[in-house]
Coordinates of C-alpha atoms in Angstrom, one line a residue:
M3 CA 87.4 -31.2 -46.2
A4 CA 87.9 -27.5 -46.6
Q5 CA 85.0 -25.3 -45.6
K6 CA 83.4 -23.4 -48.4
A7 CA 84.1 -19.7 -48.2
E8 CA 81.2 -17.4 -47.5
R9 CA 79.7 -16.0 -50.6
K10 CA 79.1 -12.2 -50.7
I11 CA 76.4 -10.5 -52.8
G12 CA 75.4 -6.8 -53.0
P13 CA 75.4 -4.2 -51.9
F14 CA 71.7 -3.6 -52.3
D15 CA 69.9 -0.5 -51.2
Y16 CA 67.3 -2.7 -49.4
V17 CA 67.5 -6.2 -48.2
I18 CA 64.0 -7.6 -47.3
V19 CA 63.7 -10.8 -45.3
G20 CA 60.5 -12.6 -45.9
A21 CA 58.4 -12.7 -49.1
G22 CA 55.0 -13.0 -47.3
S23 CA 52.1 -10.6 -47.1
A24 CA 54.3 -7.6 -46.2
G25 CA 57.5 -8.5 -48.1
C26 CA 55.8 -8.9 -51.5
V27 CA 54.3 -5.4 -51.1
L28 CA 57.6 -3.9 -50.0
A29 CA 59.5 -5.5 -52.9
N30 CA 57.0 -4.1 -55.4
R31 CA 56.9 -0.6 -54.0
L32 CA 60.6 -0.2 -53.2
S33 CA 61.8 -1.6 -56.6
A34 CA 59.4 0.8 -58.4
D35 CA 62.2 3.4 -58.1
A36 CA 64.5 2.3 -60.9
D37 CA 67.6 3.7 -59.2
T38 CA 67.0 1.5 -56.1
S39 CA 68.3 -2.1 -55.8
V40 CA 66.2 -4.6 -53.8
L41 CA 67.0 -8.1 -52.6
L42 CA 64.0 -10.2 -51.3
L43 CA 64.8 -13.4 -49.4
E44 CA 62.3 -16.1 -48.8
A45 CA 63.1 -19.2 -46.7
G46 CA 60.3 -21.2 -48.3
G47 CA 59.9 -22.3 -51.9
K48 CA 58.1 -21.1 -54.9
D49 CA 54.3 -20.9 -55.0
N50 CA 54.0 -23.6 -57.7
Y51 CA 51.9 -26.1 -55.7
I52 CA 48.4 -26.5 -57.2
W53 CA 46.6 -26.5 -53.9
I54 CA 47.8 -23.0 -53.1
H55 CA 45.7 -21.7 -56.0
I56 CA 42.5 -23.6 -55.7
P57 CA 40.7 -21.9 -52.8
V58 CA 39.6 -25.0 -51.0
G59 CA 43.2 -26.2 -51.1
Y60 CA 43.8 -24.6 -47.7
L61 CA 42.8 -28.1 -46.5
Y62 CA 46.0 -29.4 -48.1
T63 CA 48.4 -26.5 -47.5
I64 CA 48.0 -26.2 -43.8
N65 CA 50.0 -28.8 -41.9
N66 CA 51.8 -29.6 -45.1
P67 CA 55.6 -29.1 -44.7
R68 CA 55.8 -28.0 -48.3
T69 CA 53.8 -24.9 -47.6
D70 CA 53.6 -24.5 -43.8
W71 CA 56.4 -24.3 -41.2
C72 CA 54.2 -26.6 -39.1
F73 CA 55.0 -24.9 -35.8
K74 CA 53.4 -25.9 -32.5
T75 CA 52.8 -23.8 -29.5
E76 CA 54.1 -24.6 -26.1
A77 CA 51.6 -26.5 -23.9
Q78 CA 48.9 -24.0 -22.9
D79 CA 47.5 -24.0 -19.4
G80 CA 44.4 -22.2 -20.7
L81 CA 43.9 -25.0 -23.3
N82 CA 44.0 -27.7 -20.6
G83 CA 47.6 -28.4 -21.2
R84 CA 47.3 -28.9 -25.0
A85 CA 49.9 -27.7 -27.5
I86 CA 48.2 -26.7 -30.8
D87 CA 49.3 -26.4 -34.4
Y88 CA 50.5 -22.9 -35.4
P89 CA 50.5 -22.6 -39.2
R90 CA 52.7 -20.1 -40.9
G91 CA 53.2 -19.8 -44.7
K92 CA 56.4 -21.3 -46.1
T93 CA 56.3 -20.1 -49.7
L94 CA 56.2 -17.0 -51.8
G95 CA 53.2 -15.0 -50.6
G96 CA 53.6 -16.4 -47.1
C97 CA 50.4 -16.7 -45.2
S98 CA 48.4 -15.1 -48.0
S99 CA 49.1 -18.3 -50.0
I100 CA 47.5 -20.6 -47.3
N101 CA 45.1 -18.4 -45.4
A102 CA 41.3 -18.0 -45.4
M103 CA 41.3 -15.3 -48.2
V104 CA 38.9 -13.2 -46.1
Y105 CA 39.2 -9.5 -46.9
M106 CA 38.9 -7.7 -43.5
R107 CA 40.3 -4.4 -42.2
G108 CA 39.2 -4.4 -38.6
Q109 CA 37.5 -1.5 -36.9
A110 CA 38.2 2.3 -37.0
R111 CA 38.7 2.1 -33.2
D112 CA 41.6 -0.3 -33.6
Y113 CA 43.7 2.2 -35.5
D114 CA 42.5 5.2 -33.5
G115 CA 43.7 3.2 -30.4
W116 CA 47.1 2.8 -32.0
R117 CA 47.3 6.5 -32.5
Q118 CA 46.1 7.2 -28.9
M119 CA 49.0 5.0 -27.7
G120 CA 51.3 7.7 -29.2
N121 CA 51.9 6.2 -32.7
T122 CA 51.5 9.2 -34.8
G123 CA 50.0 8.7 -38.3
W124 CA 48.3 5.3 -37.5
G125 CA 44.7 6.4 -36.9
W126 CA 41.8 5.2 -39.1
D127 CA 41.8 8.4 -41.2
D128 CA 45.5 7.9 -41.7
V129 CA 45.4 4.3 -42.8
L130 CA 42.2 4.2 -44.8
P131 CA 43.9 5.7 -47.9
Y132 CA 46.4 2.9 -47.8
F133 CA 43.7 0.2 -47.7
K134 CA 42.1 1.9 -50.7
C135 CA 45.2 2.5 -52.8
S136 CA 46.1 -1.2 -53.2
E137 CA 42.4 -2.4 -53.4
D138 CA 40.6 -3.6 -56.5
Y139 CA 37.1 -3.8 -55.1
A140 CA 34.8 -5.8 -57.5
P141 CA 31.6 -4.1 -56.3
G142 CA 33.1 -0.7 -57.3
A143 CA 34.8 2.3 -55.7
D144 CA 33.2 4.6 -53.2
G145 CA 34.3 6.6 -50.1
F146 CA 35.6 3.4 -48.4
H147 CA 36.8 1.3 -51.3
G148 CA 39.2 1.7 -54.2
T149 CA 39.5 0.0 -57.6
G150 CA 42.4 -0.5 -59.9
G151 CA 44.9 -1.6 -57.2
E152 CA 46.7 -4.9 -57.0
W153 CA 44.7 -6.5 -54.1
R154 CA 41.6 -8.0 -55.7
V155 CA 38.5 -8.2 -53.5
E156 CA 35.4 -10.2 -54.8
N157 CA 32.1 -11.4 -53.6
A158 CA 32.0 -15.1 -52.5
K159 CA 30.8 -17.3 -55.4
L160 CA 28.3 -19.5 -53.6
S161 CA 25.8 -19.5 -50.8
W162 CA 24.4 -22.2 -48.7
E163 CA 20.9 -22.8 -47.3
I164 CA 22.2 -23.5 -43.8
L165 CA 24.3 -20.3 -43.8
D166 CA 21.4 -18.2 -45.0
A167 CA 19.4 -19.6 -42.1
F168 CA 22.2 -18.9 -39.6
R169 CA 22.2 -15.3 -40.9
D170 CA 18.5 -15.0 -40.4
A171 CA 18.8 -16.5 -36.9
A172 CA 21.5 -14.0 -36.1
A173 CA 19.2 -11.2 -37.1
E174 CA 16.5 -12.6 -34.8
V175 CA 18.8 -12.2 -31.8
G176 CA 19.9 -8.7 -32.8
I177 CA 22.9 -9.1 -35.1
P178 CA 21.7 -7.2 -38.3
N179 CA 22.4 -8.2 -41.9
T180 CA 25.3 -6.4 -43.6
D181 CA 26.9 -6.6 -47.0
D182 CA 30.2 -4.9 -46.1
F183 CA 32.3 -5.4 -43.0
N184 CA 34.9 -2.8 -44.0
R185 CA 33.5 0.6 -43.4
G186 CA 34.9 1.2 -39.9
N187 CA 32.4 -0.7 -37.7
N188 CA 32.0 -4.3 -38.9
E189 CA 28.9 -5.1 -36.8
G190 CA 26.5 -7.5 -38.5
C191 CA 26.2 -10.8 -40.3
G192 CA 26.8 -11.5 -44.0
Y193 CA 29.0 -13.3 -46.5
F194 CA 32.7 -12.4 -46.4
K195 CA 34.4 -10.6 -49.3
V196 CA 37.4 -12.7 -50.5
N197 CA 40.8 -12.2 -52.0
Q198 CA 40.2 -14.2 -55.2
K199 CA 40.3 -13.5 -58.9
G200 CA 37.8 -15.5 -60.9
G201 CA 37.5 -18.3 -58.4
V202 CA 41.3 -18.6 -57.9
R203 CA 43.2 -17.5 -54.7
W204 CA 44.8 -14.1 -55.1
S205 CA 47.9 -14.0 -52.9
T206 CA 50.4 -11.1 -52.4
A207 CA 52.9 -13.1 -54.5
K208 CA 50.5 -12.9 -57.5
A209 CA 49.2 -9.4 -56.8
F210 CA 52.4 -7.6 -55.9
L211 CA 55.5 -9.7 -56.5
R212 CA 54.8 -11.2 -59.9
P213 CA 54.3 -7.9 -61.7
A214 CA 57.7 -6.7 -60.3
M215 CA 59.7 -9.8 -61.0
D216 CA 61.0 -8.6 -64.4
R217 CA 62.5 -5.5 -63.0
P218 CA 66.3 -5.6 -63.3
N219 CA 66.7 -3.9 -59.9
L220 CA 64.8 -6.6 -58.0
T221 CA 66.5 -9.9 -57.0
V222 CA 64.3 -12.7 -55.4
L223 CA 65.8 -15.8 -53.8
T224 CA 63.7 -18.7 -52.5
K225 CA 64.9 -21.3 -50.1
A226 CA 67.1 -18.7 -48.6
Q227 CA 67.1 -19.1 -44.8
T228 CA 68.3 -16.0 -43.0
S229 CA 70.3 -16.7 -39.9
R230 CA 71.0 -13.2 -38.6
V231 CA 71.2 -9.5 -39.2
V232 CA 74.8 -8.2 -39.5
L233 CA 75.6 -5.2 -37.3
E234 CA 78.5 -2.8 -37.3
G235 CA 78.2 -1.1 -33.9
K236 CA 74.6 0.1 -33.8
K237 CA 74.0 0.0 -37.5
A238 CA 72.5 -2.9 -39.6
V239 CA 74.7 -3.4 -42.7
G240 CA 73.4 -6.7 -44.1
V241 CA 72.2 -10.2 -43.4
K242 CA 73.7 -13.7 -43.4
F243 CA 71.7 -16.6 -44.9
Q244 CA 72.0 -20.1 -46.4
H245 CA 71.2 -20.5 -50.0
D246 CA 71.6 -23.8 -52.0
G247 CA 73.8 -25.0 -49.1
V248 CA 76.2 -22.0 -49.4
A249 CA 76.7 -19.6 -46.5
T250 CA 76.0 -16.1 -48.0
R251 CA 76.2 -12.5 -46.9
A252 CA 74.1 -9.8 -48.5
D253 CA 75.2 -6.3 -47.8
A254 CA 72.7 -3.4 -47.5
K255 CA 73.9 0.2 -48.1
G256 CA 70.4 1.5 -47.2
E257 CA 68.3 -0.6 -44.9
V258 CA 67.6 -4.1 -43.8
I259 CA 63.9 -4.8 -43.5
L260 CA 62.5 -7.7 -41.5
A261 CA 59.1 -8.8 -43.0
A262 CA 59.2 -12.4 -41.8
G263 CA 56.1 -12.2 -39.6
A264 CA 55.2 -12.3 -35.9
V265 CA 57.1 -15.5 -35.4
A266 CA 60.2 -15.2 -37.5
S267 CA 61.0 -11.5 -37.2
P268 CA 61.5 -11.5 -33.4
Q269 CA 63.3 -14.8 -33.7
L270 CA 65.7 -13.2 -36.1
L271 CA 66.3 -10.2 -33.9
Q272 CA 67.1 -12.5 -31.0
L273 CA 69.5 -14.6 -33.1
S274 CA 71.2 -11.4 -34.1
G275 CA 71.9 -10.3 -30.6
I276 CA 69.0 -7.8 -30.4
G277 CA 66.5 -8.6 -27.6
P278 CA 66.2 -9.5 -23.9
G279 CA 69.7 -9.8 -22.5
D280 CA 69.1 -12.7 -20.2
L281 CA 67.5 -14.8 -22.9
L282 CA 70.4 -14.2 -25.3
R283 CA 73.1 -14.9 -22.8
S284 CA 71.4 -18.2 -21.9
F285 CA 72.3 -19.3 -25.4
D286 CA 75.8 -17.7 -25.5
I287 CA 74.6 -15.1 -28.0
P288 CA 76.4 -11.8 -27.6
V289 CA 74.1 -9.0 -26.5
L290 CA 74.7 -6.4 -29.2
H291 CA 71.6 -4.4 -28.4
E292 CA 69.5 -4.9 -25.3
L293 CA 65.8 -4.6 -26.3
A294 CA 63.6 -6.2 -23.7
G295 CA 60.4 -6.1 -25.7
V296 CA 61.6 -8.3 -28.6
G297 CA 59.3 -11.4 -28.5
E298 CA 57.0 -10.0 -25.8
N299 CA 53.3 -9.0 -26.3
L300 CA 52.4 -12.1 -28.5
H301 CA 48.7 -12.3 -28.9
D302 CA 46.3 -13.9 -31.3
H303 CA 42.6 -14.7 -31.9
L304 CA 41.5 -17.9 -30.2
Q305 CA 38.6 -19.5 -32.0
L306 CA 36.1 -21.7 -30.2
R307 CA 34.8 -24.2 -32.9
L308 CA 31.2 -25.1 -32.0
I309 CA 29.8 -27.9 -34.2
Y310 CA 26.1 -28.5 -35.0
K311 CA 24.7 -31.6 -36.7
V312 CA 21.7 -30.7 -38.9
S313 CA 19.0 -32.3 -40.9
N314 CA 16.9 -31.5 -44.0
T315 CA 19.7 -29.8 -45.9
V316 CA 23.0 -30.5 -47.7
T317 CA 26.4 -29.4 -46.4
L318 CA 29.9 -29.8 -47.8
N319 CA 30.2 -32.9 -45.5
Q320 CA 27.9 -35.0 -47.8
Q321 CA 29.4 -33.7 -51.0
A322 CA 33.0 -34.2 -50.0
N323 CA 32.2 -37.8 -48.8
S324 CA 30.4 -38.8 -52.0
L325 CA 32.2 -39.9 -55.2
I326 CA 29.5 -38.3 -57.4
G327 CA 29.7 -35.1 -55.2
K328 CA 33.5 -34.9 -55.7
I329 CA 33.3 -35.4 -59.4
G330 CA 30.6 -32.8 -59.7
M331 CA 32.6 -30.3 -57.7
A332 CA 35.7 -30.9 -59.8
I333 CA 33.9 -30.5 -63.1
N334 CA 32.1 -27.3 -61.9
Y335 CA 35.4 -25.8 -60.9
A336 CA 37.4 -27.0 -63.9
L337 CA 34.8 -25.6 -66.4
F338 CA 33.4 -22.6 -64.7
R339 CA 35.6 -21.8 -61.6
K340 CA 32.5 -22.1 -59.5
G341 CA 31.2 -24.3 -56.7
P342 CA 32.6 -25.6 -53.4
L343 CA 36.2 -25.7 -54.7
T344 CA 36.1 -21.8 -54.7
M345 CA 35.2 -21.8 -51.0
A346 CA 37.3 -19.9 -48.5
P347 CA 37.5 -21.8 -45.2
S348 CA 34.6 -19.6 -44.0
Q349 CA 31.9 -18.1 -46.1
L350 CA 29.6 -16.4 -43.6
G351 CA 30.8 -13.9 -41.1
A352 CA 29.3 -12.2 -38.1
F353 CA 30.5 -9.5 -35.7
A354 CA 28.7 -9.2 -32.4
R355 CA 29.0 -8.0 -28.8
S356 CA 29.5 -10.6 -26.1
D357 CA 27.5 -8.3 -23.8
P358 CA 25.5 -5.1 -24.3
S359 CA 28.1 -2.9 -22.5
R360 CA 30.6 -3.3 -25.4
E361 CA 31.0 -0.1 -27.5
T362 CA 31.7 -2.1 -30.7
P363 CA 31.7 -5.8 -31.6
N364 CA 34.2 -7.9 -29.7
L365 CA 33.3 -11.2 -31.2
Q366 CA 33.9 -12.5 -34.7
Y367 CA 32.2 -15.6 -36.2
H368 CA 33.5 -17.7 -39.1
I369 CA 30.5 -19.9 -40.1
Q370 CA 31.3 -22.9 -42.3
P371 CA 28.9 -25.4 -44.0
L372 CA 31.2 -28.3 -42.9
S373 CA 32.7 -29.9 -39.9
L374 CA 35.9 -31.8 -39.1
D375 CA 38.0 -32.7 -36.1
K376 CA 40.9 -30.4 -37.2
F377 CA 42.4 -29.0 -40.4
G378 CA 43.9 -31.9 -42.4
E379 CA 41.4 -34.4 -41.1
P380 CA 38.5 -35.7 -43.2
L381 CA 35.2 -34.0 -43.1
H382 CA 32.6 -35.7 -40.9
R383 CA 30.1 -38.0 -42.7
F384 CA 27.0 -36.4 -41.2
P385 CA 25.6 -33.0 -42.4
A386 CA 26.8 -30.2 -40.1
F387 CA 28.0 -26.6 -39.8
T388 CA 30.7 -25.1 -37.7
A389 CA 30.2 -21.8 -35.9
S390 CA 33.7 -20.7 -35.0
V391 CA 33.8 -17.7 -32.7
C392 CA 36.8 -15.7 -31.4
N393 CA 37.4 -12.9 -29.0
L394 CA 38.6 -10.0 -31.1
R395 CA 40.3 -8.1 -28.3
P396 CA 42.0 -10.7 -26.0
E397 CA 43.8 -9.3 -23.0
S398 CA 46.1 -12.3 -22.5
R399 CA 49.7 -11.8 -23.6
G400 CA 52.4 -14.3 -24.3
T401 CA 55.9 -14.6 -25.6
L402 CA 58.0 -15.7 -28.6
R403 CA 61.5 -16.8 -27.6
I404 CA 64.3 -18.7 -29.3
K405 CA 65.0 -22.2 -28.0
S406 CA 68.3 -22.6 -29.7
P407 CA 71.0 -20.4 -31.5
D408 CA 70.2 -22.5 -34.6
P409 CA 68.1 -20.5 -37.0
R410 CA 66.5 -23.7 -38.3
A411 CA 65.2 -24.6 -34.8
A412 CA 61.6 -23.6 -34.1
P413 CA 61.2 -21.0 -31.4
A414 CA 59.1 -21.3 -28.2
I415 CA 55.6 -20.0 -29.2
D416 CA 53.6 -19.3 -26.0
P417 CA 50.4 -17.2 -26.7
N418 CA 49.3 -17.8 -23.1
Y419 CA 45.6 -18.2 -24.2
L420 CA 42.8 -17.6 -21.7
A421 CA 45.2 -16.5 -19.0
H422 CA 43.3 -13.3 -18.4
A423 CA 40.0 -13.6 -16.5
S424 CA 38.2 -11.3 -19.0
D425 CA 39.1 -13.6 -21.8
R426 CA 37.6 -16.6 -20.0
Q427 CA 34.4 -14.6 -19.4
V428 CA 34.2 -13.6 -23.1
A429 CA 34.6 -17.3 -24.0
V430 CA 31.7 -18.2 -21.8
D431 CA 29.5 -15.4 -23.2
A432 CA 30.5 -16.4 -26.8
I433 CA 29.3 -20.0 -26.2
K434 CA 26.0 -18.7 -24.7
L435 CA 25.4 -16.3 -27.6
T436 CA 26.1 -19.0 -30.2
R437 CA 23.5 -21.2 -28.5
R438 CA 21.0 -18.4 -28.6
I439 CA 21.5 -18.0 -32.3
C440 CA 21.2 -21.7 -32.9
D441 CA 17.9 -21.8 -30.9
A442 CA 16.4 -19.1 -33.0
T443 CA 13.4 -19.8 -35.2
P444 CA 15.0 -19.6 -38.7
L445 CA 17.1 -22.7 -37.9
D446 CA 14.2 -24.8 -36.6
L447 CA 13.7 -26.5 -39.9
F448 CA 17.3 -27.9 -39.7
V449 CA 17.0 -29.2 -36.1
P450 CA 20.6 -28.2 -35.1
E451 CA 22.1 -30.6 -32.6
E452 CA 25.1 -29.4 -30.7
I453 CA 28.0 -31.8 -31.0
L454 CA 30.8 -29.6 -29.6
P455 CA 31.1 -28.7 -26.9
G456 CA 27.9 -30.6 -26.2
P457 CA 24.6 -29.7 -24.5
E458 CA 25.8 -31.2 -21.2
I459 CA 28.1 -28.2 -20.8
Q460 CA 26.1 -25.8 -18.8
S461 CA 27.9 -24.1 -15.9
D462 CA 30.3 -21.2 -16.6
E463 CA 33.1 -23.3 -15.1
D464 CA 32.3 -26.2 -17.5
M465 CA 32.2 -23.7 -20.4
V466 CA 35.7 -22.4 -19.5
R467 CA 37.0 -25.9 -19.5
A468 CA 35.2 -26.7 -22.8
A469 CA 36.8 -23.6 -24.3
G470 CA 40.2 -25.0 -23.4
E471 CA 39.2 -28.2 -25.2
I472 CA 37.9 -26.8 -28.4
G473 CA 39.9 -23.6 -28.7
T474 CA 42.5 -23.2 -31.4
T475 CA 44.2 -20.4 -33.3
V476 CA 42.6 -18.5 -36.2
F477 CA 46.2 -17.9 -37.4
H478 CA 46.5 -14.2 -36.4
P479 CA 49.6 -13.8 -34.3
V480 CA 50.7 -10.2 -33.8
G481 CA 52.6 -7.8 -31.6
T482 CA 56.0 -9.4 -31.0
C483 CA 57.9 -6.4 -32.2
R484 CA 55.4 -3.8 -31.3
M485 CA 55.3 -0.2 -32.2
G486 CA 55.4 2.4 -29.4
Q487 CA 57.4 4.9 -27.4
D488 CA 57.9 3.0 -24.1
D489 CA 60.8 0.8 -22.9
L490 CA 59.1 -2.4 -24.2
A491 CA 58.4 -1.1 -27.7
V492 CA 60.6 -2.6 -30.4
V493 CA 60.0 -0.1 -33.2
D494 CA 59.0 3.5 -33.4
D495 CA 56.0 4.8 -35.3
R496 CA 58.1 4.7 -38.5
L497 CA 58.8 1.1 -37.8
R498 CA 62.6 1.6 -37.2
V499 CA 64.1 -0.7 -34.6
R500 CA 64.8 1.5 -31.5
G501 CA 68.4 2.2 -31.1
I502 CA 69.6 0.5 -34.3
E503 CA 70.2 2.5 -37.5
G504 CA 69.2 1.0 -40.9
L505 CA 66.9 -1.7 -39.5
R506 CA 63.1 -1.8 -39.6
V507 CA 60.5 -4.4 -38.9
I508 CA 57.5 -4.2 -41.3
D509 CA 54.8 -6.9 -40.7
A510 CA 52.1 -8.0 -38.3
S511 CA 54.6 -8.2 -35.4
V512 CA 54.6 -4.3 -35.1
M513 CA 50.9 -4.2 -34.2
P514 CA 50.7 -2.8 -30.7
S515 CA 47.2 -4.5 -30.3
I516 CA 45.5 -6.9 -32.6
T517 CA 42.9 -5.6 -35.2
S518 CA 39.3 -6.6 -34.8
G519 CA 39.2 -9.3 -37.6
N520 CA 41.5 -11.2 -40.0
T521 CA 45.0 -9.7 -40.0
N522 CA 46.2 -10.3 -43.6
S523 CA 44.9 -7.1 -45.2
P524 CA 45.9 -4.9 -42.2
T525 CA 49.5 -6.4 -42.7
I526 CA 49.4 -5.4 -46.4
M527 CA 48.3 -1.9 -45.3
I528 CA 51.2 -1.7 -42.9
A529 CA 53.6 -2.5 -45.7
E530 CA 52.0 0.0 -48.0
K531 CA 52.3 2.8 -45.5
A532 CA 55.8 1.8 -44.4
S533 CA 57.0 1.7 -48.0
D534 CA 56.1 5.3 -48.3
M535 CA 58.0 6.0 -45.1
V536 CA 61.1 4.2 -46.3
R537 CA 61.1 6.1 -49.6
Q538 CA 60.5 9.4 -47.8
D539 CA 63.4 8.8 -45.4
R540 CA 65.7 7.9 -48.3
R541 CA 64.9 11.1 -50.1
G542 CA 65.1 13.0 -46.9
H543 CA 68.6 11.7 -46.4
G544 CA 69.7 12.9 -49.8

């Protein structure tokens, strides 16, 4: 049978790979110039699955091949040899369509640290205007918040007696109450703000992409699996991808922009012959541009999920395991967009210091009025809460490397969790702090009983081993195409791939170090700022 000829489309001014948190923002901002043509490619499908839109539906979108790439890590020594699930969004909106919906910027010191590494224009004062410009902050605008933007931020719609008690217990051990984590120093305990609109998930596909879809200069293709960037010498001139079973090439007369995330962007660079030479040669991929840092510097927030059984109160566990409870929740949501179905995975948050020597908080808690063995599993039948705590500034670094020249093959994801001694110490301190909170007076009424890791775990050595048993990702991989000036940096501070003309990476992979909190809104900020850079450079080049 004769092979189908490669189809060609374009040329476009910009070809964007990935319609996730960054790609949807870029598509909106770049296509706002009517004389600019934009192609947006998404390997996943449309965001028309009902559980994407009902907030509690994250329970049904994670580990679901319709909406999640269902990656797994390599076996992790620090997790006692376990390989863990590594969810990544596989739909329009990317991870913003399956994530926790928590609106979090991180700390001012995160961005000032980026600037101190030599990344001009990335300090807190530089990035704050970009957070504000896309924000629609329900409590109202002020010096730190904006209104009228696309990215809706609302107060959580429900509270829980057990979470209120945890907040009071945290205050008793020195973690003060707060009603806003997003003013530069997020220390304190309070209910998270969420990216929802009227009790419905608000993804970047809804916020940024949908309003731009009718523009004649924007083309969006779903189920379009990009296989590589096309280079002519040291210049990116397009991409190759599969769409509807047809091999297709899209030409770019301006720039190719990879916005496929911390897993797929470095994978695509490596498949394109851009990356560590020895790795590429091992798969017979021609080394078109040696760039040793592609896929290095992978890091992530590792959460330790401590579970406490409680008494004298109702948690989601009882409601979800009761037919009457389920019917009541469904009616409350259908009629009023209220109740447990509006829940983000975590309602209450806390930022604390693992020891007093820390200048700013280095721990984040996600506290949930529920418990389960893992996402996708049923909730436990006993009343309980989960106090999930992660090290905000891990020092362990891992890698992202292709395992095959086939773009459909999953790469080797090796976050190298708990490899660094300081990370193991923070894990021990985090367990101890959580126990202090749960021993505090405001929780006495509820008689919290530690189920995981269990009261028999007492020595530091046992706690490190327990951290390896209960640790899992909070879904915040970053850093694999990091920004910088040194030999292992992949992009410069304008997010241009070093040594290649017409190619940028704009997503969480460019973070030189992880932000102190959930990474979705920082990724949106990166895309906002980068879209300005792209447009400036286009005008600057005539």
